[in-house]
Coordinates of C-alpha atoms in Angstrom, one line a residue:
X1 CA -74.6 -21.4 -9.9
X2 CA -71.7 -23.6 -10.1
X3 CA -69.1 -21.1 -10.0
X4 CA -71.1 -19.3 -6.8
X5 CA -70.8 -22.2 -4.9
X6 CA -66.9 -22.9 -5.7
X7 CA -65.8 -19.2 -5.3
X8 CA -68.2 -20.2 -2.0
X9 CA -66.2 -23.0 -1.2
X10 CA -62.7 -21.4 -1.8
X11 CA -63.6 -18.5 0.6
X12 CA -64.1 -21.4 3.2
X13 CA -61.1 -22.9 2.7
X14 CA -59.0 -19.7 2.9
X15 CA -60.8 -19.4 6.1
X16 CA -59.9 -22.5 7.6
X17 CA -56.5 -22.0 6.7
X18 CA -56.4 -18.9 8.1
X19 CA -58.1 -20.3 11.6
X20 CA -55.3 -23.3 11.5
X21 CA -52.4 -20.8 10.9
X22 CA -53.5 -18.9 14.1
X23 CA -54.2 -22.0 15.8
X24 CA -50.2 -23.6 15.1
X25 CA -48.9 -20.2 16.3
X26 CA -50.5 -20.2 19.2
X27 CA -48.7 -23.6 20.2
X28 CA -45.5 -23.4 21.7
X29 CA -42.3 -23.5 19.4
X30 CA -39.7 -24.9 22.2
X31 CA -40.4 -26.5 25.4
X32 CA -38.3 -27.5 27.9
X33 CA -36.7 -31.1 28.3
X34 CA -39.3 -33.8 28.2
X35 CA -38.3 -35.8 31.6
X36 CA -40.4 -39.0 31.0
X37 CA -39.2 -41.4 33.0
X38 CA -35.2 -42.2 34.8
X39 CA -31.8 -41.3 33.1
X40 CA -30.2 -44.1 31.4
X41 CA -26.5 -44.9 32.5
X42 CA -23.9 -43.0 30.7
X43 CA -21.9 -44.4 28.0
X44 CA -18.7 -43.0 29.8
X45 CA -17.6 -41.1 33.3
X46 CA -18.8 -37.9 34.4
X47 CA -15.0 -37.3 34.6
X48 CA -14.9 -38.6 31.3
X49 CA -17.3 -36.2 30.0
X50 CA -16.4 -33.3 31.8
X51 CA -12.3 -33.2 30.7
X52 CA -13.7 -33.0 27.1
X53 CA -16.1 -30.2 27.8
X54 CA -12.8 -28.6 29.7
X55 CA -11.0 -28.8 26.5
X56 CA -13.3 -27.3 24.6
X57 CA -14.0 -24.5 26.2
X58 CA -10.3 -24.0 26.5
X59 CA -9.9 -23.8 22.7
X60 CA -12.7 -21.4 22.7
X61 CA -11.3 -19.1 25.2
X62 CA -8.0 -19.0 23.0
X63 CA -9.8 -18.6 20.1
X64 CA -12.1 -15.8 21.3
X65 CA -15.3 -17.5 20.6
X66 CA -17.8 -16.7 23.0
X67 CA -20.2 -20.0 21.7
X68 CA -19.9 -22.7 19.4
X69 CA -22.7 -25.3 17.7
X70 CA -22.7 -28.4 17.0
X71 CA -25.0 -29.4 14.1
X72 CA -22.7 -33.2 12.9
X73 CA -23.9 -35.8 14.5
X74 CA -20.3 -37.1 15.9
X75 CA -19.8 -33.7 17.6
X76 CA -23.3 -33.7 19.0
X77 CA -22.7 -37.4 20.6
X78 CA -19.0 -36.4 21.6
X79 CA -19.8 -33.8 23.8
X80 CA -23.6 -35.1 25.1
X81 CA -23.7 -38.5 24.8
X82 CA -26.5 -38.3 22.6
X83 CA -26.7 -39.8 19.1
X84 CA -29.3 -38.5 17.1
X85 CA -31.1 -39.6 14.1
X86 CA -32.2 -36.7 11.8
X87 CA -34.6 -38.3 9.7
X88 CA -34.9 -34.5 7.7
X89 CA -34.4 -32.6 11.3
X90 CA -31.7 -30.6 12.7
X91 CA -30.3 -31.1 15.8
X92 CA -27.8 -29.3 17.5
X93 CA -25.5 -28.4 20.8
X94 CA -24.8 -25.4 22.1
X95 CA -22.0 -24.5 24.2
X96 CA -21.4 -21.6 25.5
X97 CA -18.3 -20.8 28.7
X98 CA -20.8 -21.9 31.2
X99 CA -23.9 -23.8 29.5
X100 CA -24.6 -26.4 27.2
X101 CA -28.2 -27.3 25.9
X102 CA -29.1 -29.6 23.3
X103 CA -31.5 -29.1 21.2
X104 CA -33.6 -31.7 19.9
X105 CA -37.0 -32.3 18.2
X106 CA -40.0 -33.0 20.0
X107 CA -40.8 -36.5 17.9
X108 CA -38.3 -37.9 19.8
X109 CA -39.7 -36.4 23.2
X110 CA -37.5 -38.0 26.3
X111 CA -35.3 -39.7 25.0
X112 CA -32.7 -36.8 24.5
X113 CA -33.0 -35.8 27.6
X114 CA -33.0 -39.6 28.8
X115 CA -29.7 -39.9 27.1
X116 CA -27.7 -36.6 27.5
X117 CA -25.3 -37.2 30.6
X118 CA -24.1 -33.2 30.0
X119 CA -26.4 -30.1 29.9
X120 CA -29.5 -29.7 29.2
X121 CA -32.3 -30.2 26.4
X122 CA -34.1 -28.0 24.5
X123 CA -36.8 -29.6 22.8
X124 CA -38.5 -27.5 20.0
X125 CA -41.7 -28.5 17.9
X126 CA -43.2 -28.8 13.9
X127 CA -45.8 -26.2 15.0
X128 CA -44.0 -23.4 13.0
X129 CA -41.3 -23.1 10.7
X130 CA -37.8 -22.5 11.7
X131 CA -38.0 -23.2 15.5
X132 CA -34.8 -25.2 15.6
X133 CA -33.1 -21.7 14.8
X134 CA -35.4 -20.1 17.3
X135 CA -33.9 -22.7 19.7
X136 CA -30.6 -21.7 18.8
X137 CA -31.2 -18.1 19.2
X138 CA -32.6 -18.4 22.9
X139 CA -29.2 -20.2 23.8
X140 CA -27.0 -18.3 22.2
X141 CA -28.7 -14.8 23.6
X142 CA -28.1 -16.5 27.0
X143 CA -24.8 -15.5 27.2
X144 CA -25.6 -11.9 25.9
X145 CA -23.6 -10.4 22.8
X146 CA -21.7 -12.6 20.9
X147 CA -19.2 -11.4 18.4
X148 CA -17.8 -15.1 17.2
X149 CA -19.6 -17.9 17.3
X150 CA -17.8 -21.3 16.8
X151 CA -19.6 -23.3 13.6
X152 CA -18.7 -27.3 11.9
X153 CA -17.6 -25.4 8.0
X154 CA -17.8 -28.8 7.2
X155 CA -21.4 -29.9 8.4
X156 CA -23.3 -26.9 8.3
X157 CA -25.0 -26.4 5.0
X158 CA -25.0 -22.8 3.4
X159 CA -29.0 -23.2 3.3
X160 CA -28.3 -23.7 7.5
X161 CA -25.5 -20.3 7.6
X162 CA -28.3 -18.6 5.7
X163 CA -30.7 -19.7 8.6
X164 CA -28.5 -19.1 11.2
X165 CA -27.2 -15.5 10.1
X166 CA -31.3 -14.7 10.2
X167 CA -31.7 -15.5 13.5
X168 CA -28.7 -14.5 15.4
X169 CA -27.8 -11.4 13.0
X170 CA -25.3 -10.8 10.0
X171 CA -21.8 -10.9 8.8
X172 CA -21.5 -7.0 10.4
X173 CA -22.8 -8.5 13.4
X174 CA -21.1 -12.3 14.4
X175 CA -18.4 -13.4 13.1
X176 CA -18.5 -17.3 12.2
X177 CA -15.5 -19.3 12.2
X178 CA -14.8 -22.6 11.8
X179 CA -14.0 -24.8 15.2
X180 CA -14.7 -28.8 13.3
X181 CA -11.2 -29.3 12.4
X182 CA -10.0 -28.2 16.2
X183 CA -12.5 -30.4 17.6
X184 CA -11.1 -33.6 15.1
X185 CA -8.0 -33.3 16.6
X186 CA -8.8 -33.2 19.9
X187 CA -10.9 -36.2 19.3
X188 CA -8.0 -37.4 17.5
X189 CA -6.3 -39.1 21.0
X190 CA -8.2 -41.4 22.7
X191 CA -8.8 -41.7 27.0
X192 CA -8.6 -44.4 28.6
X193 CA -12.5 -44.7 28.7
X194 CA -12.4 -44.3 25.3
X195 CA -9.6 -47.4 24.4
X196 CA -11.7 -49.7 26.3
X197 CA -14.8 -49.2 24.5
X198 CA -12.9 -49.9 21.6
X199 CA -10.9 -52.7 22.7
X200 CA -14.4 -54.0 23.7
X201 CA -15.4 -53.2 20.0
X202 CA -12.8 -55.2 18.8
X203 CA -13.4 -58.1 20.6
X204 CA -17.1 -58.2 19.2
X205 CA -15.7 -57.9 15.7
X206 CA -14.0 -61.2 15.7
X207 CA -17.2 -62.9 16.9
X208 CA -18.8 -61.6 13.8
X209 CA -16.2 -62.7 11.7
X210 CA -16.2 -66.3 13.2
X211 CA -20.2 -66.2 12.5
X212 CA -19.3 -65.2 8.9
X213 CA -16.7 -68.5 8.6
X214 CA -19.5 -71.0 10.5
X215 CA -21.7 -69.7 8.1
X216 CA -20.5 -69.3 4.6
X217 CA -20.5 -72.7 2.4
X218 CA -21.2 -72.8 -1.4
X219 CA -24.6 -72.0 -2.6
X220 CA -25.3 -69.6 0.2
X221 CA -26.2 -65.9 -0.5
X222 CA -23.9 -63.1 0.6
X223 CA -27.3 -61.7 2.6
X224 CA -27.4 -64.6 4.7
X225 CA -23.9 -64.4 5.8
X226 CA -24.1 -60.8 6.4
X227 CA -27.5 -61.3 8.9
X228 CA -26.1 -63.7 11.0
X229 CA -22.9 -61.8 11.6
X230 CA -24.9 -58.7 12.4
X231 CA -27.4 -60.6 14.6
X232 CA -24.3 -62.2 17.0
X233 CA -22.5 -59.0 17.5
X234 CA -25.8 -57.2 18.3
X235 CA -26.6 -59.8 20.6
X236 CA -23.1 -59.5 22.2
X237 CA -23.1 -55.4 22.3
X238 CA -26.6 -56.3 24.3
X239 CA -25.2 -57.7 26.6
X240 CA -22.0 -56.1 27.4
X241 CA -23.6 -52.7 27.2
X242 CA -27.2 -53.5 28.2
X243 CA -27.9 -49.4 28.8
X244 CA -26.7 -48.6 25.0
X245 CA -29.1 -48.6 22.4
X246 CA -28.4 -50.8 19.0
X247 CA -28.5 -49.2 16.4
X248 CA -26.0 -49.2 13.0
X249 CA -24.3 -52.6 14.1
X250 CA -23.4 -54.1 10.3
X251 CA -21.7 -56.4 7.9
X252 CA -20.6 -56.4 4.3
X253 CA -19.9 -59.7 2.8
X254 CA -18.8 -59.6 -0.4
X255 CA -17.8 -62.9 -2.7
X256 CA -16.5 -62.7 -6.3
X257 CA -16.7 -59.8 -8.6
X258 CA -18.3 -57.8 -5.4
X259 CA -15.0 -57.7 -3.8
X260 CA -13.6 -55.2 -5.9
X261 CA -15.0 -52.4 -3.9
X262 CA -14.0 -51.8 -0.2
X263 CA -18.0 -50.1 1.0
X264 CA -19.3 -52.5 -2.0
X265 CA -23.1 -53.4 -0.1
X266 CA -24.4 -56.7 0.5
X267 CA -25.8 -58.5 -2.6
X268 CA -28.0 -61.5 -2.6
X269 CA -25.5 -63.2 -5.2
X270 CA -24.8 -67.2 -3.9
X271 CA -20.9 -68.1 -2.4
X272 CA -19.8 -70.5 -5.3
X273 CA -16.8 -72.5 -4.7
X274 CA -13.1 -70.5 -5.5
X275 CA -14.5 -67.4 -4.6
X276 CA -12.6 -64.7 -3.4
X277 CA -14.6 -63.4 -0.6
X278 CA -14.6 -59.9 1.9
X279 CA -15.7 -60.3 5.3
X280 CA -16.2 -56.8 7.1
X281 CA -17.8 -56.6 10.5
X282 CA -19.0 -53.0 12.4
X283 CA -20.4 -53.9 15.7
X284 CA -21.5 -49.9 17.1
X285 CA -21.2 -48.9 20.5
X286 CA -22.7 -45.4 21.7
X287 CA -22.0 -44.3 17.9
X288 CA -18.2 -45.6 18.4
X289 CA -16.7 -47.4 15.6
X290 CA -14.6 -50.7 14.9
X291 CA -14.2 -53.1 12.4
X292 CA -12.4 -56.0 11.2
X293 CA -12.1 -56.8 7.3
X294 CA -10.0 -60.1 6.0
X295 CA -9.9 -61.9 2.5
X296 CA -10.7 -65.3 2.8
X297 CA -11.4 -68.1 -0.3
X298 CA -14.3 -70.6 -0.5
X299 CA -13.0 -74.0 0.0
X300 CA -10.1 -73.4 -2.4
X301 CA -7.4 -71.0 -3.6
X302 CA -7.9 -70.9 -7.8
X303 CA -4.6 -70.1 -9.0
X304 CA -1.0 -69.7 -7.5
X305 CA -1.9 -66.0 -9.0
X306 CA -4.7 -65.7 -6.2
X307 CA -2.1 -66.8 -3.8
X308 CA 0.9 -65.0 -4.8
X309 CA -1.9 -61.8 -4.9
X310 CA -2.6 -62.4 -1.4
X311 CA 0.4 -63.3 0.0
X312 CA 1.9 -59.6 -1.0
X313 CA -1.2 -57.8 0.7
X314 CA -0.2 -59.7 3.8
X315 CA 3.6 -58.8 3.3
X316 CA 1.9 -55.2 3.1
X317 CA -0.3 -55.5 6.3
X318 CA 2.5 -56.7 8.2
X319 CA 4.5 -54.6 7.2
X320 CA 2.3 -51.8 8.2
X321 CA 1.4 -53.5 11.9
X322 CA 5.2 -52.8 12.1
X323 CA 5.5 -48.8 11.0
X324 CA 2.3 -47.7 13.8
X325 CA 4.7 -46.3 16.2
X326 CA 4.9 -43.0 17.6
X327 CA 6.7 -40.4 15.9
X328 CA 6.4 -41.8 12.6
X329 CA 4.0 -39.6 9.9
X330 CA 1.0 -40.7 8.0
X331 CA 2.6 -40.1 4.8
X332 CA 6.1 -41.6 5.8
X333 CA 4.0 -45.0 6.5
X334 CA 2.4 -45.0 3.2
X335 CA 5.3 -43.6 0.8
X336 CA 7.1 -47.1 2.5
X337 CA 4.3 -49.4 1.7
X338 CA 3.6 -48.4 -2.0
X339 CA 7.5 -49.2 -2.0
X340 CA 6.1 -53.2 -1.6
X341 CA 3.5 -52.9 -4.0
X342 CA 6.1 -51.4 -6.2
X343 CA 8.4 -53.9 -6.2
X344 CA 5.5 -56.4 -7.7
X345 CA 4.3 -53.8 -9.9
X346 CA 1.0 -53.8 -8.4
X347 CA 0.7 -50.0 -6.7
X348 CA -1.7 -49.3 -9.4
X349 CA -4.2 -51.4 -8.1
X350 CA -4.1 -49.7 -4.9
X351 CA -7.5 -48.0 -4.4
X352 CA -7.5 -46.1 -1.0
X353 CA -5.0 -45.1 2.0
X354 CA -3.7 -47.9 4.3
X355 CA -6.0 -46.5 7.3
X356 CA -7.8 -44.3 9.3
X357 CA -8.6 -43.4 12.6
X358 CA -11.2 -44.8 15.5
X359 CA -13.8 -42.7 17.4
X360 CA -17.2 -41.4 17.4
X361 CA -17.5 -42.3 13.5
X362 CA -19.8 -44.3 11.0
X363 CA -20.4 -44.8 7.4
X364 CA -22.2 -41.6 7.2
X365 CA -20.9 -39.2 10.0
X366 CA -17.5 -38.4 12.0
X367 CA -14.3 -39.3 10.4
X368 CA -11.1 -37.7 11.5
X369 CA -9.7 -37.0 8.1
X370 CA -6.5 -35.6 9.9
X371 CA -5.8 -39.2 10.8
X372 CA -5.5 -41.4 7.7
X373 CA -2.1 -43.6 6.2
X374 CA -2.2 -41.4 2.8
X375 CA 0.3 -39.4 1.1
X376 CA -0.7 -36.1 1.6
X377 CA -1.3 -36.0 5.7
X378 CA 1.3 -35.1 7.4
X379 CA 0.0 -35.5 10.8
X380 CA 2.4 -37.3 13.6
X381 CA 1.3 -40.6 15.0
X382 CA 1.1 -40.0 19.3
X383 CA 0.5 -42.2 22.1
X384 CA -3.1 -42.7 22.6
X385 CA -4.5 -42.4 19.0
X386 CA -5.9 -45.1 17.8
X387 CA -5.3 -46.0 13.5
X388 CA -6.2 -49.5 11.4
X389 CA -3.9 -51.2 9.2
X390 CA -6.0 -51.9 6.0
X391 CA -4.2 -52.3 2.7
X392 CA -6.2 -53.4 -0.5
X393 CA -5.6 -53.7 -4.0
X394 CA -8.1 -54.7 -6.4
X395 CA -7.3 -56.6 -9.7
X396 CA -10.1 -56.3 -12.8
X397 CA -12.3 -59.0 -13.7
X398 CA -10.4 -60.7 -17.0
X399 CA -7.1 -60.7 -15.1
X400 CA -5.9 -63.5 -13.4
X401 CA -6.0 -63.6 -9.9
X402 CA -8.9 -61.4 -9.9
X403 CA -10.5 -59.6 -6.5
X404 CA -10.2 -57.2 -4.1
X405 CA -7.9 -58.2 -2.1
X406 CA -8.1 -56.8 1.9
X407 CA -7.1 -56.9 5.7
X408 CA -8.0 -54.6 8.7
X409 CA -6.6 -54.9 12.1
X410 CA -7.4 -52.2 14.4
X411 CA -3.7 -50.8 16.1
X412 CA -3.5 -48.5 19.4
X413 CA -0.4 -46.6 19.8
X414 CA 1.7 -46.8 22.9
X415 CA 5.0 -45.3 24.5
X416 CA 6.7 -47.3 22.5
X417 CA 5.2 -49.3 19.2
X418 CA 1.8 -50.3 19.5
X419 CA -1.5 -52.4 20.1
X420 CA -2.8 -54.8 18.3
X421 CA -6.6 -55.3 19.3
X422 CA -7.7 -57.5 16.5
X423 CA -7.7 -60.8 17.1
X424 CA -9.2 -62.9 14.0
X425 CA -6.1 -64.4 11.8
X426 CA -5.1 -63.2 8.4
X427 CA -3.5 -64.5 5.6
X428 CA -4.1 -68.1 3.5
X429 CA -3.2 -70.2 6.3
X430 CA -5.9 -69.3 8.2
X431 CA -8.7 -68.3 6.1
X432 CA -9.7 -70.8 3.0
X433 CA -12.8 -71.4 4.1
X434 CA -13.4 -75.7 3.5
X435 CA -16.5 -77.6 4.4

């Protein structure tokens, strides 16, 4: 009798499940854009936005490509204004010669469309599987056959290629070609739009570093310092740009043997006098990046070999300030500087290039790896582009003079030299840190 009633009561849940399944596929798998409520104000110009669609789609005639999507989240928020969070979604944004829709998923209902200041949305829904790729299809059939379709090689997952090459046909069919390393360098100069933001994002940097200084005394934990310099540049990105949303804004502090490492996260470990100490501040605007990073010391320097440690990565920095000019290449900049850390036999404790460039980046999406002070990039230095100046070297714990020792100023590139946007001081003069 028992097993009767539990064959019984397996035959009821198959048929339930069954009833659900045709339930789900009955509900719609994309809808169009969710207009609740009034578009926010753009981060930037219609102008603005419309000269980088122009580009695009110039590079895409030239190239042949009849469509191109954007699956990163930098390329997604360069061309729509939008920045998504995934949380295990896909987004995406296709663009086609004379449409572009994004696509977005329906937990986040208006807001894409709120947000967007190109295009249009696509919204699709969790009702059935796949209906991301559905959405993609629908846009891309829009503009009839396509033979090449424009793909981010380096965002794009093969599971995703898989995906896409079931919906919109196989390697006989569309040809996929790469169009992310085009698109970094045509992100790679900066409008005038953009240089503002940035020089905006600058400014807010140093107030987040002065809240690290007002705050950090002996027996206070590197969390503390790190919260209140995040809470005064969020404030401030309030209200400068009271239409953006806040999101990412953040500090590392680092003090003692948690200097060593340049992305080294925020500990809970208490400031103790004589610490070497890394103060990094990332106020976000509109998914745009800036930062400032300086060493500084807790109410004294230890040894002359902390001193004489510092005072080279200075010479280094400014040194570097010097070299940002146009016409000069990545790698000419940093063969120069190693020559200074050479010359005090300390190039092997050199742990990363001596910069990078600015944009629609983060610690987890967008950097334009065509634009970085190291050895092997080639790439020319223009007018308009926008690099830091951030040397480090780091010496081991059980050395004297121990640390990581670091400074970031932020350098736009003119006609004829260059830009320094950073304002906070550098250097021992400025930044023992006595209370």
């Amino acid at each position: 009798m028992q097993g009767i009633k539990a064959l019984l009561g397996m035959g009821l849940v198959h048929r339930l499940l069954h009833v659900n399944v045709a339930r789900m596929s009955s509900m719609p798998a994309l809808i169009p854009a969710i207009k609740n409520g009034e578009k926010v104000k753009p981060t930037f110009s219609k102008a603005e936005m419309d000269s980088r669609v122009s580009r695009l789609r110039t590079h895409m005639q030239e190239a042949g490509l009849e469509g191109a999507l954007f699956t990163s989240i930098h390329n997604v928020n360069y061309y729509s204004d939008f920045l998504y969070c995934a949380f295990g979604r896909p987004y995406g944004l296709v663009v086609t010669m004379d449409r572009i829709t994004l696509l977005s998923a329906n937990i986040d209902a208006g807001q894409p469309w709120r947000r967007i200041s190109v295009g249009e949305n696509l919204v699709y829904t969790d009702w059935q599987r796949d209906n991301f790729w559905r959405g993609v299809k629908q846009e891309i059939d829009v503009c009839g056959k396509v033979s090449k379709l424009g793909i981010e090689f380096d965002h794009l997952t093969m599971n995703g290629l898989a995906k896409l090459r079931q919906f919109i046909g196989g390697e006989s069919t569309v040809d996929v070609v790469d169009i992310g390393v085009s698109c970094m360098k045509m992100r790679m100069k900066k409008s005038d739009e953009e240089r503002a933001l940035i020089t905006e994002g600058a400014r807010i940097c140093d107030l987040g570093a002065r809240a690290v200084v007002e705050v950090c005394d002996a027996g206070v934990g590197e969390h503390e310092v790190a919260l209140r310099a995040t809470e005064v540049m969020v404030r401030e990105v309030a209200k400068s740009y009271p239409h953006a949303e806040l999101m990412n804004t953040w500090t590392w502090f680092q003090s003692g043997i948690n200097t060593d490492g340049a992305h080294n996260p925020v500990t809970s470990r208490r400031v103790q006098k004589g610490d070497i100490l890394n103060l990094n501040c990332f106020p976000m605007i509109a998914g745009y990046y800036t930062a400032v990073e300086r060493t500084l010391f807790m109410d004294h320097i230890p040894s002359d070999r902390h001193l004489e440690l510092w005072e080279v990565n200075c010479k280094v920095h400014r040194r570097g300030i010097e070299l940002i000019r146009p016409g000069a290449r990545c790698c000419d900049i940093a063969n120069e500087l190693n020559e200074i850390y050479r010359e005090h036999n300390l190039l092997q404790y050199r742990t990363f290039g001596y910069g990078h460039s600015f944009g629609v980046l983060c610690h987890y999406y967008g950097r334009e790896a065509g634009l970085e002070l190291r050895e092997d990039i080639e790439t020319v230095l223009e007018p308009d582009m926008v690099v830091s100046m951030e040397p480090m070297i780091t010496i081991p714990e059980g050395m004297e003079g121990a640390g990581g020792y670091r400074e970031h100023d932020i350098l736009i590139v003119t006609e004829d030299g260059n830009k320094n946007i950073t304002g906070f001081p550098f250097g021992p003069e400025h930044n023992v840190i006595t209370k």
